[in-house]
Amino acid sequence: GNGETGHPDDEQNSKFALILAFCEALCAGAASPVPEDFEVALWIDFACINQDTDPREDLSHLHEIIAGCDIIFTPVVDPGYTRWSYPPQVFSWLRDYQSPPFLDYLQRGWCRVEMMTASVFAIEDPRRARLFRGAMQNALSAGRRPHAIFGTKELQELRSMVFLPPLLNSIFEEFAPEHGSFTVAEDKETVLEMSNRARQMMTELKVGFQDGFPYTGGP
């Protein structure tokens, strides 16, 4: 961003270029997550939240805003994208996407709130899943919105958008929003309340077998 000016984009409008490229890729054709004839509406926090007042009140309602979204997108402006590579095998993009700006994003408490909200809070209209394809349809059918990242590396190397794993169960605890970093220390209390609310809504993952499994033979 532009630092002292408070604007999140740079003078080259790098984030804006990534947003446009992502939207184009989102609706690119028969294999894209969104059909070509869709109109895409964007909610951008910098443009939609009053930056001249205390934003905590608006941000505390972030779950209500994201409830109406089909997908969460994070642009990753990375001038040093040639200094790191995709791993030969991806186990989790939250650990394997080694872009320094993205790693910084992961450490921020409010950014983790975005990830948490996308994964946990109910879909406003689950029937919308049928309108989409691939990862978007799968995520919405499972009751959560997908979270995609698209950065300078993807743009310059002609790569596809990256879909992150949902912030659920052990991944939620690893990246718990209240344990992230905050510019304003008082924000941590607001975020902790939101995290606790999310934990109550989360379905606990149970490890083991249901009755009848594993199969041991017989009728």
PDB file of C-alpha atoms in Angstrom:
ATOM      1  CA  GLY A   1       0.000   0.000   0.000  1.00  0.00           C
ATOM      2  CA  ASN A   2       0.876   3.655   0.205  1.00  0.00           C
ATOM      3  CA  GLY A   3       1.794   3.674   3.875  1.00  0.00           C
ATOM      4  CA  GLU A   4       1.209   7.140   5.299  1.00  0.00           C
ATOM      5  CA  THR A   5      -1.658   7.874   2.921  1.00  0.00           C
ATOM      6  CA  GLY A   6      -3.549   4.915   4.370  1.00  0.00           C
ATOM      7  CA  HIS A   7      -4.492   3.657   0.903  1.00  0.00           C
ATOM      8  CA  PRO A   8      -4.164  -0.138   0.563  1.00  0.00           C
ATOM      9  CA  ASP A   9      -2.944  -0.033  -3.053  1.00  0.00           C
ATOM     10  CA  ASP A  10       0.328   1.261  -4.490  1.00  0.00           C
ATOM     11  CA  GLU A  11       0.871   3.901  -7.175  1.00  0.00           C
ATOM     12  CA  GLN A  12       0.875   1.205  -9.857  1.00  0.00           C
ATOM     13  CA  ASN A  13      -2.579  -0.012  -8.733  1.00  0.00           C
ATOM     14  CA  SER A  14      -1.163  -3.505  -8.302  1.00  0.00           C
ATOM     15  CA  LYS A  15      -4.018  -4.803  -6.143  1.00  0.00           C
ATOM     16  CA  PHE A  16      -6.575  -3.380  -8.520  1.00  0.00           C
ATOM     17  CA  ALA A  17      -4.899  -5.226 -11.413  1.00  0.00           C
ATOM     18  CA  LEU A  18      -5.015  -8.481  -9.445  1.00  0.00           C
ATOM     19  CA  ILE A  19      -8.683  -7.985  -8.589  1.00  0.00           C
ATOM     20  CA  LEU A  20      -9.560  -7.471 -12.263  1.00  0.00           C
ATOM     21  CA  ALA A  21      -7.497 -10.486 -13.347  1.00  0.00           C
ATOM     22  CA  PHE A  22      -9.095 -12.645 -10.648  1.00  0.00           C
ATOM     23  CA  CYS A  23     -12.629 -11.661 -11.674  1.00  0.00           C
ATOM     24  CA  GLU A  24     -11.806 -12.430 -15.307  1.00  0.00           C
ATOM     25  CA  ALA A  25     -10.377 -15.841 -14.350  1.00  0.00           C
ATOM     26  CA  LEU A  26     -13.382 -16.534 -12.144  1.00  0.00           C
ATOM     27  CA  CYS A  27     -15.716 -16.332 -15.160  1.00  0.00           C
ATOM     28  CA  ALA A  28     -13.278 -17.390 -17.885  1.00  0.00           C
ATOM     29  CA  GLY A  29     -15.173 -20.228 -19.537  1.00  0.00           C
ATOM     30  CA  ALA A  30     -16.608 -23.712 -19.288  1.00  0.00           C
ATOM     31  CA  ALA A  31     -14.025 -24.865 -16.724  1.00  0.00           C
ATOM     32  CA  SER A  32     -14.110 -21.744 -14.544  1.00  0.00           C
ATOM     33  CA  PRO A  33     -15.826 -21.709 -11.102  1.00  0.00           C
ATOM     34  CA  VAL A  34     -18.424 -19.145 -12.241  1.00  0.00           C
ATOM     35  CA  PRO A  35     -20.410 -19.230 -15.508  1.00  0.00           C
ATOM     36  CA  GLU A  36     -19.395 -16.651 -18.103  1.00  0.00           C
ATOM     37  CA  ASP A  37     -22.672 -14.734 -18.044  1.00  0.00           C
ATOM     38  CA  PHE A  38     -22.466 -13.887 -14.333  1.00  0.00           C
ATOM     39  CA  GLU A  39     -22.122 -10.309 -13.146  1.00  0.00           C
ATOM     40  CA  VAL A  40     -19.658 -10.060 -10.259  1.00  0.00           C
ATOM     41  CA  ALA A  41     -20.334  -7.645  -7.396  1.00  0.00           C
ATOM     42  CA  LEU A  42     -17.454  -6.842  -5.033  1.00  0.00           C
ATOM     43  CA  TRP A  43     -17.491  -5.819  -1.376  1.00  0.00           C
ATOM     44  CA  ILE A  44     -14.117  -4.245  -0.529  1.00  0.00           C
ATOM     45  CA  ASP A  45     -13.501  -3.359   3.105  1.00  0.00           C
ATOM     46  CA  PHE A  46     -11.453  -0.225   2.375  1.00  0.00           C
ATOM     47  CA  ALA A  47     -14.217   1.152   0.164  1.00  0.00           C
ATOM     48  CA  CYS A  48     -17.152   0.006   2.301  1.00  0.00           C
ATOM     49  CA  ILE A  49     -15.981   0.685   5.864  1.00  0.00           C
ATOM     50  CA  ASN A  50     -15.473   4.247   7.084  1.00  0.00           C
ATOM     51  CA  GLN A  51     -11.703   4.521   7.509  1.00  0.00           C
ATOM     52  CA  ASP A  52     -11.892   7.838   9.383  1.00  0.00           C
ATOM     53  CA  THR A  53     -13.666   6.454  12.439  1.00  0.00           C
ATOM     54  CA  ASP A  54     -13.114   3.491  14.748  1.00  0.00           C
ATOM     55  CA  PRO A  55     -13.885   0.510  12.443  1.00  0.00           C
ATOM     56  CA  ARG A  56     -14.378  -2.030  15.241  1.00  0.00           C
ATOM     57  CA  GLU A  57     -18.153  -1.591  15.315  1.00  0.00           C
ATOM     58  CA  ASP A  58     -18.411  -2.234  11.562  1.00  0.00           C
ATOM     59  CA  LEU A  59     -15.956  -5.122  11.715  1.00  0.00           C
ATOM     60  CA  SER A  60     -17.857  -6.780  14.548  1.00  0.00           C
ATOM     61  CA  HIS A  61     -20.663  -7.280  11.990  1.00  0.00           C
ATOM     62  CA  LEU A  62     -18.318  -8.733   9.396  1.00  0.00           C
ATOM     63  CA  HIS A  63     -20.005 -12.131   9.668  1.00  0.00           C
ATOM     64  CA  GLU A  64     -23.313 -10.593   8.545  1.00  0.00           C
ATOM     65  CA  ILE A  65     -21.621  -9.051   5.503  1.00  0.00           C
ATOM     66  CA  ILE A  66     -19.751 -12.198   4.516  1.00  0.00           C
ATOM     67  CA  ALA A  67     -22.947 -14.256   4.940  1.00  0.00           C
ATOM     68  CA  GLY A  68     -24.150 -12.696   1.705  1.00  0.00           C
ATOM     69  CA  CYS A  69     -20.947 -13.492  -0.205  1.00  0.00           C
ATOM     70  CA  ASP A  70     -20.293 -16.491  -2.450  1.00  0.00           C
ATOM     71  CA  ILE A  71     -16.498 -16.310  -2.243  1.00  0.00           C
ATOM     72  CA  ILE A  72     -13.748 -14.513  -0.331  1.00  0.00           C
ATOM     73  CA  PHE A  73     -10.765 -13.284  -2.321  1.00  0.00           C
ATOM     74  CA  THR A  74      -7.376 -12.011  -1.162  1.00  0.00           C
ATOM     75  CA  PRO A  75      -5.037 -10.364  -3.706  1.00  0.00           C
ATOM     76  CA  VAL A  76      -1.354 -10.975  -2.965  1.00  0.00           C
ATOM     77  CA  VAL A  77       0.930  -8.256  -4.320  1.00  0.00           C
ATOM     78  CA  ASP A  78       4.380  -9.836  -4.314  1.00  0.00           C
ATOM     79  CA  PRO A  79       7.215  -8.026  -6.161  1.00  0.00           C
ATOM     80  CA  GLY A  80       9.589 -10.828  -5.109  1.00  0.00           C
ATOM     81  CA  TYR A  81       7.467 -13.655  -6.504  1.00  0.00           C
ATOM     82  CA  THR A  82      10.431 -15.161  -8.402  1.00  0.00           C
ATOM     83  CA  ARG A  83      12.314 -15.814  -5.134  1.00  0.00           C
ATOM     84  CA  TRP A  84      10.028 -18.660  -4.048  1.00  0.00           C
ATOM     85  CA  SER A  85       8.421 -21.633  -5.747  1.00  0.00           C
ATOM     86  CA  TYR A  86       5.432 -23.905  -5.369  1.00  0.00           C
ATOM     87  CA  PRO A  87       6.408 -27.131  -3.566  1.00  0.00           C
ATOM     88  CA  PRO A  88       6.491 -30.387  -5.580  1.00  0.00           C
ATOM     89  CA  GLN A  89       3.571 -31.603  -3.475  1.00  0.00           C
ATOM     90  CA  VAL A  90       1.080 -29.381  -1.669  1.00  0.00           C
ATOM     91  CA  PHE A  91      -0.161 -30.508   1.740  1.00  0.00           C
ATOM     92  CA  SER A  92      -1.789 -27.232   2.805  1.00  0.00           C
ATOM     93  CA  TRP A  93      -1.660 -23.940   0.969  1.00  0.00           C
ATOM     94  CA  LEU A  94      -1.737 -22.172   4.326  1.00  0.00           C
ATOM     95  CA  ARG A  95       1.778 -23.513   4.924  1.00  0.00           C
ATOM     96  CA  ASP A  96       3.014 -24.155   1.383  1.00  0.00           C
ATOM     97  CA  TYR A  97       2.220 -20.779  -0.220  1.00  0.00           C
ATOM     98  CA  GLN A  98       5.490 -19.117   0.733  1.00  0.00           C
ATOM     99  CA  SER A  99       4.888 -15.576  -0.533  1.00  0.00           C
ATOM    100  CA  PRO A 100       6.174 -13.196   2.218  1.00  0.00           C
ATOM    101  CA  PRO A 101       3.199 -10.795   1.835  1.00  0.00           C
ATOM    102  CA  PHE A 102       0.803 -13.736   2.251  1.00  0.00           C
ATOM    103  CA  LEU A 103       2.699 -15.020   5.290  1.00  0.00           C
ATOM    104  CA  ASP A 104       2.346 -11.523   6.752  1.00  0.00           C
ATOM    105  CA  TYR A 105      -1.401 -11.629   5.961  1.00  0.00           C
ATOM    106  CA  LEU A 106      -1.689 -14.896   7.880  1.00  0.00           C
ATOM    107  CA  GLN A 107      -0.242 -13.291  11.008  1.00  0.00           C
ATOM    108  CA  ARG A 108      -2.802 -10.472  11.175  1.00  0.00           C
ATOM    109  CA  GLY A 109      -5.705 -10.970  13.550  1.00  0.00           C
ATOM    110  CA  TRP A 110      -8.334  -9.237  11.415  1.00  0.00           C
ATOM    111  CA  CYS A 111      -7.212 -11.153   8.315  1.00  0.00           C
ATOM    112  CA  ARG A 112      -7.720 -14.389  10.230  1.00  0.00           C
ATOM    113  CA  VAL A 113     -11.216 -13.156  11.105  1.00  0.00           C
ATOM    114  CA  GLU A 114     -11.978 -13.000   7.369  1.00  0.00           C
ATOM    115  CA  MET A 115     -10.797 -16.588   6.965  1.00  0.00           C
ATOM    116  CA  MET A 116     -12.726 -17.748  10.022  1.00  0.00           C
ATOM    117  CA  THR A 117     -15.950 -16.061   8.940  1.00  0.00           C
ATOM    118  CA  ALA A 118     -15.755 -17.538   5.449  1.00  0.00           C
ATOM    119  CA  SER A 119     -15.398 -21.033   6.906  1.00  0.00           C
ATOM    120  CA  VAL A 120     -17.787 -21.013   9.856  1.00  0.00           C
ATOM    121  CA  PHE A 121     -20.774 -18.718   9.438  1.00  0.00           C
ATOM    122  CA  ALA A 122     -23.829 -20.062   7.655  1.00  0.00           C
ATOM    123  CA  ILE A 123     -24.475 -19.585   3.952  1.00  0.00           C
ATOM    124  CA  GLU A 124     -27.372 -17.171   3.452  1.00  0.00           C
ATOM    125  CA  ASP A 125     -28.834 -19.225   0.581  1.00  0.00           C
ATOM    126  CA  PRO A 126     -27.275 -22.730   0.214  1.00  0.00           C
ATOM    127  CA  ARG A 127     -29.174 -23.253  -3.046  1.00  0.00           C
ATOM    128  CA  ARG A 128     -26.738 -20.872  -4.729  1.00  0.00           C
ATOM    129  CA  ALA A 129     -24.177 -23.695  -4.774  1.00  0.00           C
ATOM    130  CA  ARG A 130     -25.958 -25.091  -7.820  1.00  0.00           C
ATOM    131  CA  LEU A 131     -25.096 -21.959  -9.778  1.00  0.00           C
ATOM    132  CA  PHE A 132     -21.348 -22.603  -9.638  1.00  0.00           C
ATOM    133  CA  ARG A 133     -18.768 -25.246 -10.502  1.00  0.00           C
ATOM    134  CA  GLY A 134     -15.762 -27.000  -9.018  1.00  0.00           C
ATOM    135  CA  ALA A 135     -14.273 -25.725  -5.773  1.00  0.00           C
ATOM    136  CA  MET A 136     -16.922 -23.035  -5.380  1.00  0.00           C
ATOM    137  CA  GLN A 137     -19.787 -25.462  -5.709  1.00  0.00           C
ATOM    138  CA  ASN A 138     -18.149 -27.978  -3.375  1.00  0.00           C
ATOM    139  CA  ALA A 139     -17.474 -25.412  -0.659  1.00  0.00           C
ATOM    140  CA  LEU A 140     -20.921 -23.817  -0.802  1.00  0.00           C
ATOM    141  CA  SER A 141     -22.567 -27.247  -0.791  1.00  0.00           C
ATOM    142  CA  ALA A 142     -20.614 -28.016   2.385  1.00  0.00           C
ATOM    143  CA  GLY A 143     -22.041 -24.889   4.007  1.00  0.00           C
ATOM    144  CA  ARG A 144     -19.039 -22.573   3.761  1.00  0.00           C
ATOM    145  CA  ARG A 145     -17.672 -20.061   1.298  1.00  0.00           C
ATOM    146  CA  PRO A 146     -14.407 -20.762  -0.505  1.00  0.00           C
ATOM    147  CA  HIS A 147     -11.439 -18.481   0.140  1.00  0.00           C
ATOM    148  CA  ALA A 148      -9.226 -17.920  -2.899  1.00  0.00           C
ATOM    149  CA  ILE A 149      -5.931 -16.105  -3.280  1.00  0.00           C
ATOM    150  CA  PHE A 150      -4.508 -14.773  -6.523  1.00  0.00           C
ATOM    151  CA  GLY A 151      -1.194 -13.004  -6.522  1.00  0.00           C
ATOM    152  CA  THR A 152       1.543 -11.542  -8.638  1.00  0.00           C
ATOM    153  CA  LYS A 153       3.005 -15.035  -9.077  1.00  0.00           C
ATOM    154  CA  GLU A 154      -0.230 -16.416 -10.495  1.00  0.00           C
ATOM    155  CA  LEU A 155      -0.695 -13.396 -12.764  1.00  0.00           C
ATOM    156  CA  GLN A 156       2.850 -13.338 -14.153  1.00  0.00           C
ATOM    157  CA  GLU A 157       3.290 -17.113 -14.430  1.00  0.00           C
ATOM    158  CA  LEU A 158      -0.212 -17.685 -15.826  1.00  0.00           C
ATOM    159  CA  ARG A 159      -1.243 -19.921 -12.937  1.00  0.00           C
ATOM    160  CA  SER A 160      -4.696 -20.654 -11.576  1.00  0.00           C
ATOM    161  CA  MET A 161      -6.162 -19.093  -8.471  1.00  0.00           C
ATOM    162  CA  VAL A 162      -5.378 -20.931  -5.234  1.00  0.00           C
ATOM    163  CA  PHE A 163      -8.164 -22.149  -2.946  1.00  0.00           C
ATOM    164  CA  LEU A 164      -7.232 -22.224   0.746  1.00  0.00           C
ATOM    165  CA  PRO A 165      -8.360 -24.945   3.155  1.00  0.00           C
ATOM    166  CA  PRO A 166     -11.160 -23.838   5.501  1.00  0.00           C
ATOM    167  CA  LEU A 167     -10.285 -22.515   8.939  1.00  0.00           C
ATOM    168  CA  LEU A 168     -11.903 -25.376  10.854  1.00  0.00           C
ATOM    169  CA  ASN A 169     -10.980 -27.642  13.786  1.00  0.00           C
ATOM    170  CA  SER A 170      -7.196 -28.014  14.207  1.00  0.00           C
ATOM    171  CA  ILE A 171      -6.473 -25.472  11.456  1.00  0.00           C
ATOM    172  CA  PHE A 172      -8.740 -23.000  13.266  1.00  0.00           C
ATOM    173  CA  GLU A 173      -6.748 -23.418  16.464  1.00  0.00           C
ATOM    174  CA  GLU A 174      -3.448 -23.080  14.620  1.00  0.00           C
ATOM    175  CA  PHE A 175      -4.558 -19.786  13.080  1.00  0.00           C
ATOM    176  CA  ALA A 176      -6.960 -18.610  15.800  1.00  0.00           C
ATOM    177  CA  PRO A 177      -7.699 -14.920  15.107  1.00  0.00           C
ATOM    178  CA  GLU A 178      -7.161 -13.792  18.699  1.00  0.00           C
ATOM    179  CA  HIS A 179      -3.570 -15.051  18.530  1.00  0.00           C
ATOM    180  CA  GLY A 180      -2.769 -12.917  15.501  1.00  0.00           C
ATOM    181  CA  SER A 181      -1.142  -9.498  15.532  1.00  0.00           C
ATOM    182  CA  PHE A 182      -3.082  -6.251  16.006  1.00  0.00           C
ATOM    183  CA  THR A 183      -2.212  -2.638  15.284  1.00  0.00           C
ATOM    184  CA  VAL A 184      -4.723  -1.572  17.943  1.00  0.00           C
ATOM    185  CA  ALA A 185      -4.383  -3.734  21.061  1.00  0.00           C
ATOM    186  CA  GLU A 186      -8.026  -3.186  22.054  1.00  0.00           C
ATOM    187  CA  ASP A 187      -9.137  -5.000  18.878  1.00  0.00           C
ATOM    188  CA  LYS A 188      -8.054  -8.314  20.388  1.00  0.00           C
ATOM    189  CA  GLU A 189     -11.030  -8.311  22.789  1.00  0.00           C
ATOM    190  CA  THR A 190     -13.494  -7.813  19.915  1.00  0.00           C
ATOM    191  CA  VAL A 191     -11.827 -10.549  17.887  1.00  0.00           C
ATOM    192  CA  LEU A 192     -11.811 -12.965  20.827  1.00  0.00           C
ATOM    193  CA  GLU A 193     -15.582 -12.536  21.157  1.00  0.00           C
ATOM    194  CA  MET A 194     -15.988 -13.279  17.449  1.00  0.00           C
ATOM    195  CA  SER A 195     -13.727 -16.340  17.712  1.00  0.00           C
ATOM    196  CA  ASN A 196     -15.666 -17.743  20.646  1.00  0.00           C
ATOM    197  CA  ARG A 197     -18.913 -17.224  18.735  1.00  0.00           C
ATOM    198  CA  ALA A 198     -17.408 -19.108  15.792  1.00  0.00           C
ATOM    199  CA  ARG A 199     -16.278 -21.993  18.021  1.00  0.00           C
ATOM    200  CA  GLN A 200     -19.851 -22.453  19.220  1.00  0.00           C
ATOM    201  CA  MET A 201     -21.051 -22.756  15.617  1.00  0.00           C
ATOM    202  CA  MET A 202     -18.329 -25.154  14.531  1.00  0.00           C
ATOM    203  CA  THR A 203     -19.057 -28.872  14.156  1.00  0.00           C
ATOM    204  CA  GLU A 204     -16.436 -30.761  16.102  1.00  0.00           C
ATOM    205  CA  LEU A 205     -14.448 -33.227  14.021  1.00  0.00           C
ATOM    206  CA  LYS A 206     -14.695 -36.699  15.512  1.00  0.00           C
ATOM    207  CA  VAL A 207     -11.910 -39.187  14.820  1.00  0.00           C
ATOM    208  CA  GLY A 208     -12.771 -42.907  14.756  1.00  0.00           C
ATOM    209  CA  PHE A 209     -15.211 -45.365  13.214  1.00  0.00           C
ATOM    210  CA  GLN A 210     -18.974 -45.462  13.207  1.00  0.00           C
ATOM    211  CA  ASP A 211     -20.759 -48.682  14.231  1.00  0.00           C
ATOM    212  CA  GLY A 212     -20.056 -51.423  11.754  1.00  0.00           C
ATOM    213  CA  PHE A 213     -16.651 -50.109  10.707  1.00  0.00           C
ATOM    214  CA  PRO A 214     -14.067 -51.330  10.098  1.00  0.00           C
ATOM    215  CA  TYR A 215     -15.633 -54.291   8.312  1.00  0.00           C
ATOM    216  CA  THR A 216     -14.570 -57.554   9.955  1.00  0.00           C
ATOM    217  CA  GLY A 217     -16.436 -60.025   7.765  1.00  0.00           C
ATOM    218  CA  GLY A 218     -19.767 -61.714   8.081  1.00  0.00           C
ATOM    219  CA  PRO A 219     -23.248 -60.468   7.065  1.00  0.00           C
TER     220      PRO A 219
END
